[in-house]
Structure formats: structure tokens, C-alpha cells
Short mmCIF file of C-alpha atoms and ligand atoms in Angstrom, two decimals:
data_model
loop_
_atom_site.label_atom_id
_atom_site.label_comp_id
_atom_site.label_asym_id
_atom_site.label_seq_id
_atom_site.Cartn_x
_atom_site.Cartn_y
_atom_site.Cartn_z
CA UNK A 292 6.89 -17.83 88.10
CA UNK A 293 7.51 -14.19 89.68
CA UNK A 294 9.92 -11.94 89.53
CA UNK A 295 10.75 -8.19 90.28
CA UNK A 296 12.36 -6.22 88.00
CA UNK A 297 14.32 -4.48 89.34
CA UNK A 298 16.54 -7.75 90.50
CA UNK A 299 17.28 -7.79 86.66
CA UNK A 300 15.89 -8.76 83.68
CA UNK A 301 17.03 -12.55 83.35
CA UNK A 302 15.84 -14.42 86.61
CA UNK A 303 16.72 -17.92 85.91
CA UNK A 304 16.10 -19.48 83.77
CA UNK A 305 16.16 -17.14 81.27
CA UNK A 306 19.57 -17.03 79.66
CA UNK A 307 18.78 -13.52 77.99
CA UNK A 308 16.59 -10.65 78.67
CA UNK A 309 13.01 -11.93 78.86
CA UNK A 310 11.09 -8.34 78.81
CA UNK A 311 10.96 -8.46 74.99
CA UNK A 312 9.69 -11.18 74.67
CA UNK A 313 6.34 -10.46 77.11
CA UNK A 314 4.90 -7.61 75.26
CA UNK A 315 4.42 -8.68 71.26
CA UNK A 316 3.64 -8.92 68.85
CA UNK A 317 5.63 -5.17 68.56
CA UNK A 318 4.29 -2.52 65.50
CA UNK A 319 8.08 -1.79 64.15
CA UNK A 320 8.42 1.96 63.69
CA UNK A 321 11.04 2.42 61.20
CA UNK A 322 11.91 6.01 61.92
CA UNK A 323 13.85 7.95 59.25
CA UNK A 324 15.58 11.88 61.01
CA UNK A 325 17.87 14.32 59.55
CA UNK A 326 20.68 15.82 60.86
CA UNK A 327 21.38 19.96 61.22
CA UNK A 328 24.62 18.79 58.67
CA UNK A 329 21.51 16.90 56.24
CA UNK A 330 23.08 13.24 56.83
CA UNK A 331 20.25 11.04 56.48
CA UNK A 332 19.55 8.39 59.70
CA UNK A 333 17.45 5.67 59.53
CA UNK A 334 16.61 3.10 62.39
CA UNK A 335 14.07 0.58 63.21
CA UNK A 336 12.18 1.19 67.06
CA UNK A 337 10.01 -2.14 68.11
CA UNK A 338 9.26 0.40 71.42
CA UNK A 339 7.10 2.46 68.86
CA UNK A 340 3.07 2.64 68.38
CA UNK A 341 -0.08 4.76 67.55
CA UNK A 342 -1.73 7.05 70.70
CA UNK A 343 -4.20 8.33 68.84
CA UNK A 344 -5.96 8.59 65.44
CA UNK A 345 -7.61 12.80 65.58
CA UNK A 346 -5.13 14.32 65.59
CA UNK A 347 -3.03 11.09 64.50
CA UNK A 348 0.08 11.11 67.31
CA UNK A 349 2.59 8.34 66.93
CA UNK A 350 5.75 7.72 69.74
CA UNK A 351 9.18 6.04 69.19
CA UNK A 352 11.55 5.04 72.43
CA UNK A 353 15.63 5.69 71.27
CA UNK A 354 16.64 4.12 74.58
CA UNK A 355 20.51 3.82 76.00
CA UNK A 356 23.50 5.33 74.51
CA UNK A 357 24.91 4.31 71.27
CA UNK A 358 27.28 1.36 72.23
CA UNK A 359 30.25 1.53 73.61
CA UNK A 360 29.89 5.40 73.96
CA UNK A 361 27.58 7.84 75.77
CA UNK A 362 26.28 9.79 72.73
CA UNK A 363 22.90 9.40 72.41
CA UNK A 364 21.37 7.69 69.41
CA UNK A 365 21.33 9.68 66.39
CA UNK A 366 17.46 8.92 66.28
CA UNK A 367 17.45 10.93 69.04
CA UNK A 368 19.70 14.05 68.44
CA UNK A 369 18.63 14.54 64.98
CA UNK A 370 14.97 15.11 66.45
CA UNK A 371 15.92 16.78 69.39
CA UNK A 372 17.76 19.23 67.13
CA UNK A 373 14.69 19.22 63.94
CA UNK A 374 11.56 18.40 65.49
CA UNK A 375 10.74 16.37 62.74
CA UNK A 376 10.66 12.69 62.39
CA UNK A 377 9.10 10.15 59.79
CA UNK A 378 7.39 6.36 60.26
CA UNK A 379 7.94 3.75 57.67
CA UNK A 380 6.10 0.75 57.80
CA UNK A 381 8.69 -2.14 57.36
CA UNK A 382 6.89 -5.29 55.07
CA UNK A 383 8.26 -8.61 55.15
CA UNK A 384 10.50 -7.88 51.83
CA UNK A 385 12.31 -5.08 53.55
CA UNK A 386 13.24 -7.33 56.57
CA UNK A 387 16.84 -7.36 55.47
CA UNK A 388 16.93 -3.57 54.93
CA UNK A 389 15.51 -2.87 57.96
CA UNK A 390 17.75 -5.06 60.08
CA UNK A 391 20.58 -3.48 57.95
CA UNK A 392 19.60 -0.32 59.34
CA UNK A 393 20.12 -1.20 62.84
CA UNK A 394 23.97 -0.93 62.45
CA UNK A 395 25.78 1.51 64.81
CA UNK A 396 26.85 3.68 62.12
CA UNK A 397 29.31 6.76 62.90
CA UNK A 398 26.32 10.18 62.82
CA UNK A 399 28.15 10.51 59.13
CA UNK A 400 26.69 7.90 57.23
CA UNK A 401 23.94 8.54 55.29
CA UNK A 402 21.57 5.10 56.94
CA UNK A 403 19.47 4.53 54.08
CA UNK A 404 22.08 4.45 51.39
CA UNK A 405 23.58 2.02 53.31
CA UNK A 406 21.06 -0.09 53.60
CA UNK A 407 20.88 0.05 49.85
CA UNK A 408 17.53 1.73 50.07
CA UNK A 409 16.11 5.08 47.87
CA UNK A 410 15.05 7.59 49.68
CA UNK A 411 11.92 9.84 48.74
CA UNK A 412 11.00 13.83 49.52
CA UNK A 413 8.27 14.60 51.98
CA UNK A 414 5.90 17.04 51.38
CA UNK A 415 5.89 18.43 54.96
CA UNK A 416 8.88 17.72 56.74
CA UNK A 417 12.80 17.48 56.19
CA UNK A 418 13.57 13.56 56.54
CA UNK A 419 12.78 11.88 53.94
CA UNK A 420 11.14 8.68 53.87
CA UNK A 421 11.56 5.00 52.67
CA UNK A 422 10.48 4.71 49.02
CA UNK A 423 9.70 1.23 48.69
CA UNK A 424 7.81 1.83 52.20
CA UNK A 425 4.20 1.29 50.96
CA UNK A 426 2.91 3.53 54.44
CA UNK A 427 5.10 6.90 55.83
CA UNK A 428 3.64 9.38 58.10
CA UNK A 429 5.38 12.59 58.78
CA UNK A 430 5.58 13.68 61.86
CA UNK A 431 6.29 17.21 63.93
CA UNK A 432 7.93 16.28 67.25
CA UNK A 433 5.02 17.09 69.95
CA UNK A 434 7.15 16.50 72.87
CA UNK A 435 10.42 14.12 74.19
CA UNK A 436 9.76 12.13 77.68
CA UNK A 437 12.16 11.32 80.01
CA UNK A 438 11.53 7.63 81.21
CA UNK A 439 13.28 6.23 84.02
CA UNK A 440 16.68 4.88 83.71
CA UNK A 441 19.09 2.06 84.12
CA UNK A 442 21.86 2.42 87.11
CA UNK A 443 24.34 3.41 84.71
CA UNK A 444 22.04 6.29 84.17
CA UNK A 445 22.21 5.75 79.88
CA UNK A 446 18.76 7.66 79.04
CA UNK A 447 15.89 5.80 77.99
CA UNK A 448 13.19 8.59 75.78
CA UNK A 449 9.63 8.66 74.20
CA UNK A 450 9.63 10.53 71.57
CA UNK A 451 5.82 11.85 70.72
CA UNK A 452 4.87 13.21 67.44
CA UNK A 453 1.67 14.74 65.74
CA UNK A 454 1.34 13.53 61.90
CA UNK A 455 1.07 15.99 59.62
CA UNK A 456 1.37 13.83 56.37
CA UNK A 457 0.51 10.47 55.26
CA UNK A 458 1.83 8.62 52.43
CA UNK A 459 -0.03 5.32 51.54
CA UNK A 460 0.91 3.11 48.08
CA UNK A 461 -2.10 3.03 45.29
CA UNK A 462 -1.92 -0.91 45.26
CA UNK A 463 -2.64 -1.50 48.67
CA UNK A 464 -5.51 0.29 48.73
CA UNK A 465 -8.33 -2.30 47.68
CA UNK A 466 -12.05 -1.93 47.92
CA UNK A 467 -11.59 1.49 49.46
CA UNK A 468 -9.65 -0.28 52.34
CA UNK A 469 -6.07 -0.33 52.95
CA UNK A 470 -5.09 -4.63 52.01
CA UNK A 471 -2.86 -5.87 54.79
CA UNK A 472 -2.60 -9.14 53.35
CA UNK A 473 -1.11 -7.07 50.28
CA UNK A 474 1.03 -4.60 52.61
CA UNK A 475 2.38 -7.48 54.61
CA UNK A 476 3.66 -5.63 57.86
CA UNK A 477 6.13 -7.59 59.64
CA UNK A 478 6.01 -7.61 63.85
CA UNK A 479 9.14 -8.13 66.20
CA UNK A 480 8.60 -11.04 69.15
CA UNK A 481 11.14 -11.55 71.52
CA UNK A 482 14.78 -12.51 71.05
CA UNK A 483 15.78 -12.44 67.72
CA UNK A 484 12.45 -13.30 66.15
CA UNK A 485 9.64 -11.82 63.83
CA UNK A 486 6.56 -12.71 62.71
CA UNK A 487 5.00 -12.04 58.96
CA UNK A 488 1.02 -10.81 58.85
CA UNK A 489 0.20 -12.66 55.64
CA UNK A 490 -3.19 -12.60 53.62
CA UNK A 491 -3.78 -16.30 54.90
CA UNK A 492 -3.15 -15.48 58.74
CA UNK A 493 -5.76 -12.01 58.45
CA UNK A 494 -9.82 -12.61 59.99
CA UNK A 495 -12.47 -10.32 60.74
CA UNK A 496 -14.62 -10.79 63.74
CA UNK A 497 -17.60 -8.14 64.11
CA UNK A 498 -18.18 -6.26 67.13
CA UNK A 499 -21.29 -7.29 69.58
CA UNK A 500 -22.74 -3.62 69.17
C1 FMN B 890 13.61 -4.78 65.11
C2 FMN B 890 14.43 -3.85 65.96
C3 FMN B 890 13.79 -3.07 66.91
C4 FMN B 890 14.52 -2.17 67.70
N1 FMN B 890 13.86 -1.42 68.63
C5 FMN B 890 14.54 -0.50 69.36
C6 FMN B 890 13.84 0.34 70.29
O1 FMN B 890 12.62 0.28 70.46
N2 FMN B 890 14.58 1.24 70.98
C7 FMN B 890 15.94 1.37 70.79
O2 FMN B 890 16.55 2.22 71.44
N3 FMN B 890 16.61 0.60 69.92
C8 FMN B 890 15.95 -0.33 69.20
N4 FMN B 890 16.62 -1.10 68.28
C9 FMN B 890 18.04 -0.83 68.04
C10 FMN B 890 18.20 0.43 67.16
O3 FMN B 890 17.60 0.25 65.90
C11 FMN B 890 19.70 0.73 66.98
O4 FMN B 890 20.23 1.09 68.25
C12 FMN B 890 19.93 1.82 65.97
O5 FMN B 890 21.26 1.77 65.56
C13 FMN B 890 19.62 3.19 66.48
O6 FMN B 890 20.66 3.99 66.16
P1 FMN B 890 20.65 5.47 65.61
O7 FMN B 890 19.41 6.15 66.04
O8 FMN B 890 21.89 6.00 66.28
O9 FMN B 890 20.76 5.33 64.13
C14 FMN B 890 15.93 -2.05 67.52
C15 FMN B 890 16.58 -2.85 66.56
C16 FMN B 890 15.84 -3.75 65.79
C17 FMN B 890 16.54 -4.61 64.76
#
């Protein structure tokens, strides 16, 4: 089949919105801010990845309004108002928090209490990040893009960072390499679904030169 966007995103017969399902599996950039009032916020972004590795820059997409309102997400006040922004690398036993995390919360609540998480200092920047997290990056906000929007104009933002600090766990590192099967990042499909990277689902293919 075809279809043009722009006649929506559920041509039949797609009963719900097919676009996030076409692009996975997604990196999940769990991206922990601070407010000017020091409320912690914690959310997870599947529109997240890596743009470069020297300097390491990273982006996360807080797109639409919060729901219901039109206050923007709190993901992307708090870095809008900071500049600073961290990346935790959500692992298969920190699906629940993670999804926890996702809650529209009122700008008050403190995200990663709530998702029954502890929260650790950065060396670099303000937010702090996951502690259980076995990867965080801190990040300096390089710049905020405005992407197109919707007709009902709710704002839809890259957020670009350089990172300035990198946090990785001593027992994933194996061999002098970092151990995904170990680390066990978890990747968002389409719908409601995810998929685990497990040590028994990992190969290595050489390059031809
Ligand atoms: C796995 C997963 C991926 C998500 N990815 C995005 C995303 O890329 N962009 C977005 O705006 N919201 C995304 N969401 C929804 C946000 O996490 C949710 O709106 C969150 O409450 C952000 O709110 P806050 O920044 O106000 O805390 C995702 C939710 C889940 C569970």
C-alpha cells in the first residue's frame, strides 16, 4: 500500500497510528531535567538517538502539549529554562519504572520518586540521573528545533545536546568492552510493544574492509 501523510496517520486499515510502528526498533532516551523550583522530571523519549560520537551530541523530541492542556511538556520547559538535560539508558528490569514515568504528572512532582526510583548527583550538570541506570550521559543543551506541526498547531521540538559526562556501571564493562548482553537495553516497536536485546539475541559480523 501507499499513503500520504498528510491525509492522516491511520489509512485503513490501520485502526491506530501506524508511523510508530515503521521506524524501530527505537533507542529509548530516558531523559531526566530539573526545574528553576529543583522538582525533579523524568520521562522516557522513543524520538531520541546519537548524532555523533566527537564531540558525543545526543537529541530528544518532547512533542505536543501535555494532555488535555497547552503547557508544554515539562521535558521541555525545564531545558528550555536550564540548558541541561541527562540520558538514562532504560534495561529490561526498569521497564516498569520507565513506563511509570510516562505519567502526566502536575510540573510538582518530583518523577523519579514516583516511579520509586533513587536518584544520583552528576558531576557536571544539575539533573540528576537514574541510579540503577547502568549508562547516563550529561548533557549541555546545544540547541532546541522547531519541527513542523500538527493543525492544532501543539509544538513538536528536537532537543540537541553536547555530552559533557558519561557515567557507565563497572560490571558491564567486560573484556575492556561495554557487555550488552549484560546491560540488556530494551527498544520500543510500534503500538504498545518492546523488544529486550538479550545476550542470546547479540552477533558480530566483521566488516568487508
Ligand atoms: C516508551 C515511550 C516513549 C515515548 N516517546 C516519546 C517521544 O519521543 N516524544 C514525546 O513527546 N513523548 C513520548 N512519550 C510520552 C512521554 O514520555 C510523556 O508525554 C511524558 O509524560 C512527558 O512528560 P513530561 O516531560 O511533561 O514529564 C513516550 C512514552 C513512552 C512510554
Amino acid at each position: 500500500m501507499y499513503f500520504d501523510p498528510k491525509d492522516g496517520m491511520k489509512p485503513p486499515p490501520f485502526k491506530h497510528t501506524v508511523y510508530n510502528a515503521l521506524v524501530v526498533p527505537r533507542p529509548i532516551g530516558w531523559i531526566s531535567t530539573i526545574s528553576t523550583a529543583g522538582v525533579i522530571n523524568l520521562a522516557p523519549f522513543s524520538f531520541f538517538n546519537a548524532l555523533s560520537g566527537e564531540p558525543p551530541c545526543v537529541m530528544y523530541c518532547p512533542n505536543g502539549f501535555k494532555p488535555g492542556s497547552t503547557e508544554a511538556k515539562d521535558s521541555l520547559t525545564n531545558v528550555q529554562e536550564t540548558g541541561e538535560f541527562v540520558y538514562n539508558m532504560c534495561t529490561v528490569d526498569l521497564l516498569d519504572a520507565m513506563n511509570k514515568s510516562s505519567a502526566h504528572v502536575p510540573s510538582s512532582v518530583d518523577e523519579m520518586a514516583e516511579a520509586g526510583l533513587e536518584a544520583a548527583a552528576c558531576e557536571q550538570v544539575k539533573p540528576p540521573r537514574v541510579k540503577n541506570s547502568p549508562i547516563a550521559l550529561e548533557c549541555k543543551l546545544l540547541q532546541i528545533v522547531d519541527l513542523p506541526a500538527p493543525k492544532n498547531s501543539s509544538p513538536n521540538n528536537m532537543v540537541v545536546g553536547q555530552v559533557v559526562g558519561i557515567h557507565i556501571a563497572d560490571d558491564v564493562i567486560v573484556d575492556g568492552k561495554i557487555d550488552a548482553g549484560l546491560v540488556q537495553p530494551l527498544a520500543r516497536l510500534g503500538y504498545l510493544d518492546y523488544a529486550k536485546i538479550t545476550a542470546d539475541n547479540i552477533f558480530t559480523v566483521p566488516r568487508p574492509d
